[in-house]
Coordinates of C-alpha atoms in Angstrom, one line a residue:
X30 CA 7.3 -26.9 32.4
X31 CA 5.0 -24.5 34.2
X32 CA 3.0 -24.1 31.1
X33 CA 2.5 -27.9 30.6
X34 CA 1.5 -28.2 34.2
X35 CA -1.1 -25.5 33.8
X36 CA -2.5 -27.1 30.6
X37 CA -2.7 -30.5 32.3
X38 CA -4.5 -29.0 35.3
X39 CA -6.9 -27.1 33.0
X40 CA -7.6 -30.4 31.1
X41 CA -8.4 -32.1 34.4
X42 CA -10.8 -29.3 35.6
X43 CA -12.6 -29.3 32.2
X44 CA -13.1 -33.0 32.3
X45 CA -14.4 -32.8 35.9
X46 CA -17.0 -30.2 34.8
X47 CA -18.1 -32.4 31.8
X48 CA -18.4 -35.5 33.9
X49 CA -20.3 -33.9 36.8
X50 CA -22.3 -31.5 34.7
X51 CA -21.6 -28.9 37.4
X52 CA -19.8 -25.6 37.0
X53 CA -18.7 -25.2 40.7
X54 CA -15.0 -25.4 39.5
X55 CA -15.4 -22.9 36.7
X56 CA -13.4 -20.3 38.7
X57 CA -10.4 -22.7 38.6
X58 CA -10.9 -23.2 34.8
X59 CA -11.0 -19.4 34.3
X60 CA -7.8 -19.0 36.4
X61 CA -5.9 -21.7 34.5
X62 CA -6.9 -20.2 31.1
X63 CA -5.8 -16.7 32.3
X64 CA -2.5 -18.2 33.5
X65 CA -1.8 -20.0 30.2
X66 CA -2.8 -17.0 28.1
X67 CA -0.6 -14.8 30.3
X68 CA 2.4 -17.1 29.8
X69 CA 1.9 -17.0 26.0
X70 CA 1.6 -13.3 25.8
X71 CA 4.7 -12.8 28.0
X72 CA 6.8 -15.2 25.8
X73 CA 8.9 -13.6 23.1
X74 CA 10.4 -16.7 21.4
X75 CA 8.2 -17.7 18.5
X76 CA 9.2 -21.4 18.8
X77 CA 8.1 -21.5 22.4
X78 CA 4.9 -19.7 21.7
X79 CA 3.9 -22.0 18.9
X80 CA 4.7 -25.1 21.1
X81 CA 2.5 -23.7 23.9
X82 CA -0.3 -23.0 21.5
X83 CA 0.0 -26.5 20.0
X84 CA 0.0 -28.1 23.4
X85 CA -3.1 -26.2 24.5
X86 CA -4.9 -27.0 21.3
X87 CA -4.0 -30.7 21.6
X88 CA -5.2 -30.9 25.2
X89 CA -8.6 -29.4 24.3
X90 CA -8.9 -31.5 21.2
X91 CA -8.2 -34.6 23.3
X92 CA -11.3 -33.7 25.3
X93 CA -13.3 -33.0 22.2
X94 CA -16.6 -31.2 21.5
X95 CA -17.8 -31.2 25.1
X96 CA -15.0 -28.7 25.9
X97 CA -16.5 -26.2 23.4
X98 CA -19.1 -25.0 25.9
X99 CA -16.3 -24.1 28.4
X100 CA -14.5 -22.1 25.8
X101 CA -17.7 -20.4 24.8
X102 CA -18.5 -19.4 28.4
X103 CA -15.0 -18.0 28.9
X104 CA -15.4 -16.0 25.6
X105 CA -18.8 -14.6 26.6
X106 CA -17.7 -13.6 30.1
X107 CA -14.7 -11.8 28.5
X108 CA -16.9 -10.1 26.0
X109 CA -19.1 -8.7 28.8
X110 CA -16.0 -7.4 30.7
X111 CA -13.6 -6.4 28.0
X112 CA -11.6 -3.2 28.6
X113 CA -12.6 -0.9 25.7
X114 CA -9.4 0.6 24.3
X115 CA -9.3 4.2 23.0
X116 CA -11.0 4.1 19.6
X117 CA -9.0 5.8 16.8
X118 CA -10.9 6.9 13.7
X119 CA -9.5 5.3 10.6
X120 CA -8.4 7.7 7.9
X121 CA -8.4 7.2 4.2
X122 CA -5.2 7.1 2.1
X123 CA -5.8 8.0 -1.5
X124 CA -3.9 9.4 -4.4
X125 CA -3.3 9.1 -8.1
X126 CA -0.9 6.3 -9.0
X127 CA 0.3 5.1 -12.4
X128 CA -0.5 1.4 -12.1
X129 CA 2.1 0.7 -14.8
X130 CA 4.8 2.0 -12.5
X131 CA 3.6 -0.3 -9.8
X132 CA 3.7 -3.3 -12.2
X133 CA 7.3 -2.5 -13.1
X134 CA 8.2 -2.3 -9.4
X135 CA 6.6 -5.7 -8.7
X136 CA 8.5 -7.2 -11.7
X137 CA 11.8 -5.7 -10.4
X138 CA 11.0 -7.0 -6.9
X139 CA 10.3 -10.5 -8.1
X140 CA 13.7 -10.5 -10.0
X141 CA 15.6 -9.2 -7.0
X142 CA 14.1 -11.9 -4.8
X143 CA 14.3 -14.9 -7.2
X144 CA 16.6 -16.9 -5.0
X145 CA 14.8 -15.9 -1.8
X146 CA 11.3 -16.9 -3.0
X147 CA 8.7 -14.9 -1.1
X148 CA 10.3 -14.1 2.3
X149 CA 8.9 -11.5 4.6
X150 CA 12.1 -11.7 6.8
X151 CA 14.7 -11.6 4.1
X152 CA 13.3 -9.4 1.4
X153 CA 15.2 -7.1 -0.9
X154 CA 13.0 -4.2 -2.2
X155 CA 12.8 -3.8 -5.9
X156 CA 13.8 -0.6 -7.7
X157 CA 11.2 2.1 -7.8
X158 CA 10.9 5.8 -8.5
X159 CA 7.5 6.0 -6.6
X160 CA 7.4 7.5 -3.2
X161 CA 6.4 5.3 -0.2
X162 CA 2.9 6.7 0.0
X163 CA 2.0 6.3 -3.6
X164 CA 3.7 2.9 -3.8
X165 CA 1.6 1.7 -0.8
X166 CA -1.6 3.0 -2.5
X167 CA -0.6 1.3 -5.8
X168 CA 0.3 -2.0 -4.2
X169 CA -3.0 -1.9 -2.3
X170 CA -4.8 -1.4 -5.5
X171 CA -3.0 -4.4 -7.1
X172 CA -3.9 -6.5 -4.1
X173 CA -7.6 -5.4 -4.1
X174 CA -7.7 -6.4 -7.8
X175 CA -6.4 -9.9 -6.8
X176 CA -9.2 -10.1 -4.2
X177 CA -11.8 -9.3 -6.8
X178 CA -10.5 -11.0 -9.9
X179 CA -7.4 -13.1 -9.1
X180 CA -6.9 -16.8 -9.5
X181 CA -4.3 -19.4 -8.5
X182 CA -1.8 -18.0 -11.0
X183 CA -1.9 -14.6 -9.4
X184 CA -1.0 -15.8 -5.8
X185 CA 2.8 -15.0 -6.2
X186 CA 2.1 -11.5 -7.3
X187 CA -0.4 -11.0 -4.4
X188 CA 2.1 -12.3 -1.9
X189 CA 4.8 -10.1 -3.3
X190 CA 2.5 -7.1 -2.9
X191 CA 1.8 -8.1 0.7
X192 CA 5.5 -8.3 1.6
X193 CA 6.0 -4.8 0.4
X194 CA 2.7 -3.6 1.9
X195 CA 3.9 -5.0 5.3
X196 CA 7.1 -3.0 5.1
X197 CA 5.4 0.2 3.9
X198 CA 2.4 0.0 6.2
X199 CA 4.5 0.9 9.2
X200 CA 5.9 3.9 7.4
X201 CA 2.4 5.1 6.4
X202 CA 0.7 4.4 9.8
X203 CA -1.4 1.7 8.2
X204 CA -0.3 -1.4 10.1
X205 CA -3.9 -2.2 11.2
X206 CA -4.9 -2.0 7.6
X207 CA -2.2 -4.5 6.5
X208 CA -3.5 -7.1 8.9
X209 CA -7.1 -6.6 7.7
X210 CA -5.8 -7.2 4.1
X211 CA -3.7 -10.2 5.3
X212 CA -6.9 -11.7 6.7
X213 CA -8.6 -11.0 3.3
X214 CA -5.7 -12.8 1.6
X215 CA -6.4 -16.0 3.7
X216 CA -10.1 -15.7 2.9
X217 CA -9.4 -15.5 -0.8
X218 CA -7.1 -18.5 -0.5
X219 CA -9.9 -20.5 1.1
X220 CA -12.1 -19.7 -1.9
X221 CA -9.3 -20.9 -4.2
X222 CA -9.1 -24.2 -2.3
X223 CA -5.7 -23.3 -0.8
X224 CA -6.6 -24.1 2.8
X225 CA -3.2 -25.4 3.8
X226 CA -1.5 -22.4 2.4
X227 CA -3.9 -20.2 4.4
X228 CA -3.1 -22.2 7.6
X229 CA 0.6 -21.7 6.9
X230 CA 0.2 -18.0 6.4
X231 CA -1.8 -17.7 9.6
X232 CA 1.3 -19.1 11.4
X233 CA 3.3 -16.5 9.5
X234 CA 1.0 -13.8 10.9
X235 CA 2.0 -14.8 14.4
X236 CA 5.7 -14.1 13.6
X237 CA 4.8 -10.8 11.9
X238 CA 2.7 -9.6 14.8
X239 CA 5.4 -10.5 17.3
X240 CA 7.9 -8.4 15.3
X241 CA 5.3 -5.5 15.0
X242 CA 4.5 -5.7 18.8
X243 CA 0.8 -6.3 17.9
X244 CA 0.7 -9.9 18.9
X245 CA -3.1 -10.0 19.4
X246 CA -3.5 -9.2 15.7
X247 CA -2.4 -12.7 14.8
X248 CA -5.2 -14.2 16.8
X249 CA -7.7 -12.1 14.8
X250 CA -6.3 -13.8 11.7
X251 CA -6.1 -17.3 13.3
X252 CA -9.7 -17.0 14.7
X253 CA -11.1 -16.1 11.3
X254 CA -9.1 -18.8 9.4
X255 CA -10.0 -21.6 11.8
X256 CA -13.7 -20.6 11.8
X257 CA -13.9 -20.7 8.0
X258 CA -12.3 -24.2 8.1
X259 CA -14.9 -25.4 10.7
X260 CA -12.3 -25.9 13.4
X261 CA -14.5 -24.8 16.4
X262 CA -11.9 -25.6 19.1
X263 CA -9.0 -23.6 17.6
X264 CA -11.2 -20.8 16.5
X265 CA -12.6 -20.3 20.0
X266 CA -9.2 -20.6 21.5
X267 CA -7.9 -17.9 19.1
X268 CA -11.0 -15.7 19.9
X269 CA -10.2 -16.0 23.6
X270 CA -6.6 -15.2 23.0
X271 CA -7.6 -12.2 20.9
X272 CA -9.9 -10.8 23.6
X273 CA -7.2 -11.4 26.2
X274 CA -4.8 -9.2 24.2
X275 CA -7.4 -6.5 23.4
X276 CA -7.8 -6.1 27.2
X277 CA -4.2 -4.9 27.4
X278 CA -4.3 -2.7 24.2
X279 CA -4.3 1.1 24.8
X280 CA -5.8 1.9 21.4
X281 CA -7.4 0.3 18.4
X282 CA -8.7 1.7 15.1
X283 CA -12.4 1.6 14.7
X284 CA -12.2 -0.3 11.4
X285 CA -10.0 -3.0 13.0
X286 CA -12.4 -3.4 15.9
X287 CA -15.3 -3.7 13.4
X288 CA -13.4 -6.5 11.6
X289 CA -12.8 -8.3 14.9
X290 CA -16.6 -8.2 15.6
X291 CA -17.4 -9.4 12.1
X292 CA -15.1 -12.4 12.3
X293 CA -16.3 -13.2 15.8
X294 CA -19.9 -13.0 14.5
X295 CA -19.1 -15.4 11.7
X296 CA -17.4 -17.8 14.1
X297 CA -20.5 -17.9 16.4
X298 CA -22.8 -18.1 13.4
X299 CA -20.9 -20.9 11.7
X300 CA -21.2 -23.1 14.8
X301 CA -24.8 -22.2 15.4
X302 CA -24.4 -20.1 18.5
X303 CA -27.0 -17.8 17.2
X304 CA -28.1 -15.9 20.4
X305 CA -24.5 -15.1 21.1
X306 CA -23.9 -14.0 17.6
X307 CA -26.8 -11.6 18.0
X308 CA -25.0 -10.0 21.0
X309 CA -21.9 -9.4 18.9
X310 CA -24.1 -7.8 16.2
X311 CA -25.6 -5.5 18.8
X312 CA -22.0 -4.5 19.8
X313 CA -21.2 -3.7 16.2
X314 CA -24.3 -1.5 15.9
X315 CA -22.9 0.7 18.7
X316 CA -19.6 1.1 16.9
X317 CA -19.6 4.0 14.5
X318 CA -17.4 3.3 11.4
X319 CA -17.4 5.4 8.3
X320 CA -17.2 2.5 5.9
X321 CA -20.2 1.3 3.9
X322 CA -18.6 -1.9 2.6
X323 CA -17.8 -2.9 6.1
X324 CA -21.4 -2.6 7.0
X325 CA -22.4 -4.5 3.9
X326 CA -20.2 -7.4 5.0
X327 CA -21.9 -7.5 8.3
X328 CA -25.4 -7.4 6.7
X329 CA -24.4 -10.4 4.5
X330 CA -23.1 -12.3 7.5
X331 CA -26.4 -11.6 9.3
X332 CA -28.6 -12.7 6.4
X333 CA -26.7 -15.9 6.1
X334 CA -27.3 -16.5 9.8
X335 CA -31.0 -16.1 9.3
X336 CA -30.8 -18.6 6.5
X337 CA -28.8 -21.1 8.5
X338 CA -31.2 -20.8 11.5
X339 CA -34.3 -21.0 9.2
X340 CA -35.6 -17.8 10.8
X341 CA -39.3 -17.0 10.3
X342 CA -38.3 -13.5 9.4
X343 CA -35.8 -14.6 6.7
X344 CA -37.6 -13.6 3.5
X345 CA -39.2 -10.5 5.1
X346 CA -35.9 -9.0 6.4
X347 CA -34.1 -9.6 3.1
X348 CA -37.0 -8.2 1.0
X349 CA -37.1 -5.1 3.2
X350 CA -33.3 -4.6 2.9
X351 CA -33.5 -4.8 -0.9
X352 CA -36.2 -2.2 -1.0
X353 CA -34.0 0.3 0.9
X354 CA -30.5 -0.5 -0.4
X355 CA -28.7 -0.7 -3.7
X356 CA -26.8 -3.9 -2.9
X357 CA -24.9 -3.8 -6.2
X358 CA -23.1 -0.5 -5.5
X359 CA -20.0 -2.6 -4.6
X360 CA -20.1 -4.5 -7.9
X361 CA -19.0 -8.1 -8.2
X362 CA -17.7 -8.2 -4.7
X363 CA -21.4 -7.8 -3.5
X364 CA -22.9 -9.7 -6.4
X365 CA -21.2 -13.1 -5.7
X366 CA -22.4 -13.4 -2.0
X367 CA -25.8 -12.1 -3.0
X368 CA -26.2 -14.7 -5.8
X369 CA -25.1 -17.5 -3.4
X370 CA -27.6 -16.3 -0.8
X371 CA -30.5 -15.9 -3.2
X372 CA -29.8 -19.3 -4.8
X373 CA -30.0 -20.9 -1.3
X374 CA -33.2 -19.0 -0.6
X375 CA -34.7 -20.3 -3.8
X376 CA -33.8 -23.9 -2.9
X377 CA -35.2 -23.5 0.6
X378 CA -38.7 -22.4 -0.4
X379 CA -39.2 -21.7 -4.1
X380 CA -42.8 -20.6 -3.7
X381 CA -42.1 -18.1 -1.0
X382 CA -39.1 -16.9 -3.1
X383 CA -41.3 -16.3 -6.2
X384 CA -43.7 -14.2 -4.2
X385 CA -41.0 -11.6 -3.3
X386 CA -40.4 -9.5 -6.4
X387 CA -37.2 -7.9 -5.2
X388 CA -35.7 -11.3 -4.6
X389 CA -36.7 -12.5 -8.0
X390 CA -35.5 -9.4 -9.8
X391 CA -32.1 -9.4 -8.2
X392 CA -31.7 -13.1 -8.7
X393 CA -32.5 -12.8 -12.4
X394 CA -30.2 -9.8 -12.8
X395 CA -27.3 -11.7 -11.1
X396 CA -27.9 -14.9 -13.1
X397 CA -27.6 -12.8 -16.3
X398 CA -24.4 -11.1 -15.3
X399 CA -21.6 -12.9 -17.2
X400 CA -18.8 -11.9 -14.9
X401 CA -20.6 -13.1 -11.8
X402 CA -22.2 -16.4 -13.0
X403 CA -18.8 -17.4 -14.6
X404 CA -16.9 -16.9 -11.3
X405 CA -15.3 -20.2 -10.3
X406 CA -16.8 -20.0 -6.9
X407 CA -20.3 -19.6 -8.3
X408 CA -19.8 -22.3 -10.9
X409 CA -18.6 -24.7 -8.2
X410 CA -21.5 -24.0 -6.0
X411 CA -24.1 -24.5 -8.7
X412 CA -22.4 -27.6 -10.2
X413 CA -21.8 -29.1 -6.7
X414 CA -25.4 -28.6 -5.6
X415 CA -27.3 -29.2 -8.8
X416 CA -28.8 -32.6 -10.0
X417 CA -26.1 -33.6 -12.5
X418 CA -24.1 -36.5 -10.9
X419 CA -21.2 -36.1 -13.2
X420 CA -20.7 -32.5 -12.2
X421 CA -21.3 -33.4 -8.5
X422 CA -18.5 -35.9 -8.7
X423 CA -16.2 -33.5 -10.5
X424 CA -16.5 -30.8 -7.8
X425 CA -16.2 -33.3 -4.9
X426 CA -13.1 -34.9 -6.5
X427 CA -11.5 -31.4 -6.9
X428 CA -12.2 -30.5 -3.3
X429 CA -10.6 -33.8 -2.1
X430 CA -7.4 -33.1 -4.1
X431 CA -7.2 -29.7 -2.4
X432 CA -7.9 -31.3 1.0
X433 CA -5.0 -33.7 0.4
X434 CA -2.6 -30.7 0.6
X435 CA -3.3 -30.7 4.4
X436 CA -0.4 -31.7 6.7
X437 CA -2.4 -33.5 9.4
X438 CA -5.6 -35.6 9.5
X439 CA -7.3 -33.3 12.0
X440 CA -7.4 -30.6 9.3
X441 CA -8.7 -33.2 6.8
X442 CA -11.6 -34.1 9.1
X443 CA -12.5 -30.4 9.5
X444 CA -12.4 -29.8 5.8
X445 CA -14.4 -32.9 4.9
X446 CA -17.0 -31.5 7.3
X447 CA -17.0 -28.2 5.5
X448 CA -17.8 -29.9 2.2
X449 CA -20.5 -32.2 3.7
X450 CA -23.4 -30.5 1.8
X451 CA -21.6 -31.2 -1.5
X452 CA -20.9 -34.8 -0.4
X453 CA -24.6 -35.3 0.7
X454 CA -25.8 -33.9 -2.6
X455 CA -23.5 -36.3 -4.5
X456 CA -24.9 -39.2 -2.4
X457 CA -28.5 -38.2 -2.9
X458 CA -28.2 -37.8 -6.7
X459 CA -26.1 -40.9 -7.1
X460 CA -28.7 -43.1 -5.3
X461 CA -31.5 -41.6 -7.4
X462 CA -29.6 -42.2 -10.6
X463 CA -28.0 -45.5 -9.4
X464 CA -24.5 -44.1 -10.0
X465 CA -22.5 -46.7 -8.0
X466 CA -19.2 -44.8 -8.1
X467 CA -20.7 -41.5 -6.9
X468 CA -22.6 -43.3 -4.1
X469 CA -19.4 -45.1 -3.0
X470 CA -17.3 -42.0 -3.0
X471 CA -19.9 -40.1 -0.9
X472 CA -20.1 -43.1 1.5
X473 CA -16.4 -43.2 2.0
X474 CA -16.2 -39.5 2.7
X475 CA -19.0 -39.9 5.4
X476 CA -17.0 -42.7 7.0
X477 CA -13.3 -43.0 7.8
X478 CA -10.9 -40.7 5.9
X479 CA -7.6 -41.7 7.6
X480 CA -6.6 -43.5 4.4
X481 CA -6.4 -40.2 2.4
X482 CA -2.8 -39.4 1.5
X483 CA -1.7 -36.0 2.8
X484 CA 1.1 -33.5 2.3
X485 CA 4.4 -34.7 3.8
X486 CA 6.5 -31.5 3.6
X487 CA 7.2 -29.5 6.7
X488 CA 6.3 -25.9 7.3
X489 CA 7.8 -24.2 10.3
X490 CA 10.0 -21.5 11.5
X491 CA 12.7 -22.6 9.1
X492 CA 10.4 -22.7 6.1
X493 CA 9.7 -19.0 5.5
X494 CA 10.5 -18.4 2.4
X495 CA 7.1 -19.5 0.9
X496 CA 7.5 -21.8 -2.1
X497 CA 4.2 -22.1 -3.8
X498 CA 5.3 -22.4 -7.4
X499 CA 6.3 -26.1 -7.6
X500 CA 3.4 -27.8 -5.7
X501 CA 2.2 -31.0 -7.3
X502 CA -1.3 -32.2 -6.4
X503 CA -1.4 -35.6 -4.8
X504 CA -3.0 -38.4 -6.7
X505 CA -6.5 -39.1 -5.5
X506 CA -8.0 -42.6 -5.2
X507 CA -11.2 -41.0 -6.4
X508 CA -9.9 -40.1 -9.8
X509 CA -10.9 -43.6 -10.9
X510 CA -12.5 -45.0 -7.9
X511 CA -14.0 -48.1 -9.5
X512 CA -10.5 -49.1 -10.7
X513 CA -9.3 -48.6 -7.1
X514 CA -12.0 -51.0 -5.9
X515 CA -11.1 -53.6 -8.5
X516 CA -9.7 -56.0 -5.9
X517 CA -13.0 -55.9 -4.0
X518 CA -14.9 -56.6 -7.1
X519 CA -12.8 -59.6 -7.8
X520 CA -13.1 -60.8 -4.2
X521 CA -16.9 -60.5 -4.3
X522 CA -16.9 -63.9 -6.1
X523 CA -16.9 -65.5 -2.6
X524 CA -17.9 -62.6 -0.3
X525 CA -20.7 -60.2 -0.3
X526 CA -19.8 -56.5 0.4
X527 CA -22.2 -54.1 1.9
X528 CA -21.9 -50.3 2.4
X529 CA -24.6 -49.1 4.8
X530 CA -25.2 -45.4 5.8
X531 CA -27.9 -42.9 6.7
X532 CA -28.3 -39.1 6.8
X533 CA -30.9 -36.6 7.6
X534 CA -33.4 -37.7 4.9
X535 CA -32.9 -41.5 4.3
X536 CA -30.8 -44.6 4.9
X537 CA -29.3 -46.7 2.2
X538 CA -27.2 -49.8 1.4
X539 CA -25.0 -50.7 -1.5
X540 CA -24.4 -54.4 -2.2
X541 CA -21.7 -56.1 -4.2
X542 CA -21.8 -59.8 -4.9
X543 CA -20.2 -61.7 -7.8
X544 CA -19.2 -58.5 -9.4
X545 CA -22.8 -57.1 -9.5
X546 CA -23.7 -53.9 -7.6
X547 CA -27.2 -53.0 -6.4
X548 CA -28.3 -50.0 -4.4
X549 CA -31.4 -49.3 -2.3
X550 CA -32.8 -46.4 -0.4
X551 CA -35.0 -46.5 2.8
X552 CA -37.0 -43.3 3.6
X553 CA -38.4 -44.8 6.8
X554 CA -35.1 -44.8 8.7
X555 CA -33.1 -41.6 9.0
X556 CA -30.2 -40.2 11.1
X557 CA -32.5 -39.0 13.9
X558 CA -34.0 -42.5 14.1
X559 CA -30.5 -44.0 14.5
X560 CA -29.6 -41.5 17.2
X561 CA -32.9 -41.9 19.1
X562 CA -32.4 -45.7 19.0
X563 CA -28.9 -45.3 20.4
X564 CA -30.0 -42.9 23.1
X565 CA -33.1 -44.9 24.2
X566 CA -32.2 -48.6 23.5
X567 CA -28.5 -49.3 23.6
X568 CA -28.2 -49.2 27.4
X569 CA -30.8 -51.9 27.7
X570 CA -28.5 -54.4 26.1
X571 CA -26.1 -54.2 29.0
X572 CA -26.0 -57.6 30.7
X573 CA -28.2 -57.8 33.8
X574 CA -27.2 -60.7 36.0
X575 CA -29.9 -60.0 38.6
X576 CA -33.1 -59.4 36.6
X577 CA -36.3 -58.6 38.5
X578 CA -38.4 -61.7 37.7
X579 CA -42.1 -61.3 38.4
X580 CA -43.2 -64.8 37.4
X581 CA -42.5 -67.6 40.0
X582 CA -41.8 -70.3 37.4
X583 CA -39.7 -68.2 35.0
X584 CA -35.9 -68.9 35.0
X585 CA -33.3 -66.3 34.4
X586 CA -32.5 -67.8 31.1
X587 CA -36.2 -67.5 30.0
X588 CA -36.3 -63.9 31.2
X589 CA -33.1 -63.0 29.2
X590 CA -34.4 -64.7 26.1
X591 CA -37.8 -62.9 26.2
X592 CA -36.0 -59.6 27.0
X593 CA -33.6 -60.1 24.1
X594 CA -36.5 -60.8 21.7
X595 CA -38.3 -57.6 22.7
X596 CA -35.2 -55.5 22.4
X597 CA -34.4 -57.0 18.9
X598 CA -37.9 -56.1 17.8
X599 CA -37.0 -52.4 18.2
X600 CA -33.7 -52.8 16.4
X601 CA -33.9 -51.5 12.8
X602 CA -33.7 -53.9 9.9
X603 CA -31.2 -52.4 7.5
X604 CA -29.6 -55.4 5.7
X605 CA -31.0 -57.0 2.5
X606 CA -31.2 -60.8 2.2
X607 CA -27.6 -62.1 2.1
X608 CA -26.6 -64.6 -0.6
X609 CA -23.2 -65.5 0.9
X610 CA -21.8 -66.9 4.1
X611 CA -19.1 -64.2 4.5
X612 CA -20.2 -60.6 4.6
X613 CA -17.9 -57.5 4.6
X614 CA -19.6 -54.4 6.0
X615 CA -18.5 -50.8 5.6
X616 CA -20.6 -48.5 7.8
X617 CA -20.7 -44.7 7.7
X618 CA -20.3 -42.7 10.9
X619 CA -24.0 -42.6 11.7
X620 CA -24.7 -46.4 11.2
X621 CA -21.6 -47.1 13.3
X622 CA -23.5 -46.2 16.5
X623 CA -25.4 -49.5 16.0
X624 CA -23.2 -52.4 17.2
X625 CA -22.3 -54.8 14.4
X626 CA -23.8 -57.8 16.2
X627 CA -27.2 -56.0 16.3
X628 CA -27.5 -55.3 12.6
X629 CA -30.6 -57.1 11.3
X630 CA -31.7 -58.4 8.0
X631 CA -35.0 -57.6 6.4
X632 CA -36.2 -60.9 7.6
X633 CA -35.9 -59.6 11.2
X634 CA -33.1 -61.9 12.2
X635 CA -29.6 -60.7 13.3
X636 CA -27.1 -60.9 10.6
X637 CA -24.5 -62.5 12.9
X638 CA -26.8 -65.5 13.5
X639 CA -26.3 -66.9 10.1
X640 CA -23.3 -65.2 8.6
X641 CA -19.6 -64.4 9.3
X642 CA -19.3 -60.7 9.5
X643 CA -16.0 -59.0 8.5
X644 CA -15.6 -55.4 9.6
X645 CA -12.4 -53.7 8.3
X646 CA -11.1 -51.3 10.9
X647 CA -10.5 -48.7 8.1
X648 CA -13.0 -48.2 5.3
X649 CA -11.0 -49.0 2.2
X650 CA -7.3 -49.5 3.0
X651 CA -7.5 -53.3 3.6
X652 CA -9.0 -53.9 0.1

């Protein structure tokens, strides 16, 4: 109960700060966070820990995005005052191993554990003639191959390797290395579209770390996984929990500290906290780690931050780096992120790109590399962001099927946000090519997604073994979206349907009447226009029962009429001429900030003056 009381008190103090815009009570917020984190770290029962974490996350999510600045301030304060543990120099563990012997061991292990599935806590080791050191090296090599080359079919073997690596890492003093690889496993699963499995395994990491007495390691993994899935609140909570644990750690390996800083940098970069990410990068520069690939990862994370922030130094810094470094020394592992980065640079400014010979040379070289350009990740990026609507639709539909493996709609919302560039590209190309289905799919994904069916199975403390072999993908309404909308098309005989939305570059509407679709784009009204109108005009529509009338003969009614006319002049006209009395309107999240009764036709008259407006509470479920 004490934990719940502290969480409720924390929520109250955060809300007070947000409402007042004053940080006078920040000390109370800081104390409550410390109390809650202390309770979590003192707990030993995994069930109770997960409930406490869930309650804390739910309370912060209830407040929403305004709470992020509080979590960020707490994080930065702790980064400034973190107790630096004794830094241990990571050692290498190498040796000659017959990989065929390792393969035989894995086969025996899978047979021994057929009934147990993949279970870290009830695992029977397969027969092997290899010593624990060589077996660990061999399993690590198998797992590294999975990271480089593996696909969905290789996940069971990778997980079997991880079970055995976990057991052997403690015998070889490589426990920190195991958790680094475990984090890499989740990263790989994200690339393969297995985001829910990655979330499940991040919960498993919590149990493993409790058993290993390195509880804070689990928050390194949870922080990284939440950040990749664009969950800013849980990633910051995990980062704060991680730093809280590091404060009480006597010693840490240099490589593990570097990985913590890398994932923290990526977190801050992904959520556009660029100045704070720079501070983490400075801290990494002061840490001496004898690992070239680790430094390469940090360089790539930094270059992508320059790209996201549209830095003036972007092209110059990358050109200079290519002059001084052989970025392909790490093979395909380096080639894939470099090709993605260069492709985005080319799309950003093709002229400037062409004037940098090193960029052009490497880009050409990577495009001609069969192994790299045929990587599923690269093909998905190119197909999802090129101008071919059919390919755009294919990639978006595949992502939605993967997202439907989620177990709650909060994760769905985060994952939809993560694929927003692909959805926007589908919308843009669909409107240009008048592809109605593509435009409607994109519109629905930029609106309400609560209608998406999600995974109903339960994954908790009683669900470890991990059964990943019999998963069926949920059917998606987008597989044949026009068939799904058939009832709407039939009903359009006596109603007109409108889909209205806007984004950074344009607004649009899609109309359906008597079975005929039409589509229109408006370059004069964009997302910023909608937000500016909402910020500057919406409050003026509040009813003023005591207006300041300057003219002696003017009545209140006349004043209100004149005022209303002036306000409506500034309201955007977004609706085409309507051919029917009844109109059903689906708005995306941006257009929804304009009240439905203020939507105007192109004739500059409010739609509600002449028509019956039907606004379904959920985008597609009613029809």
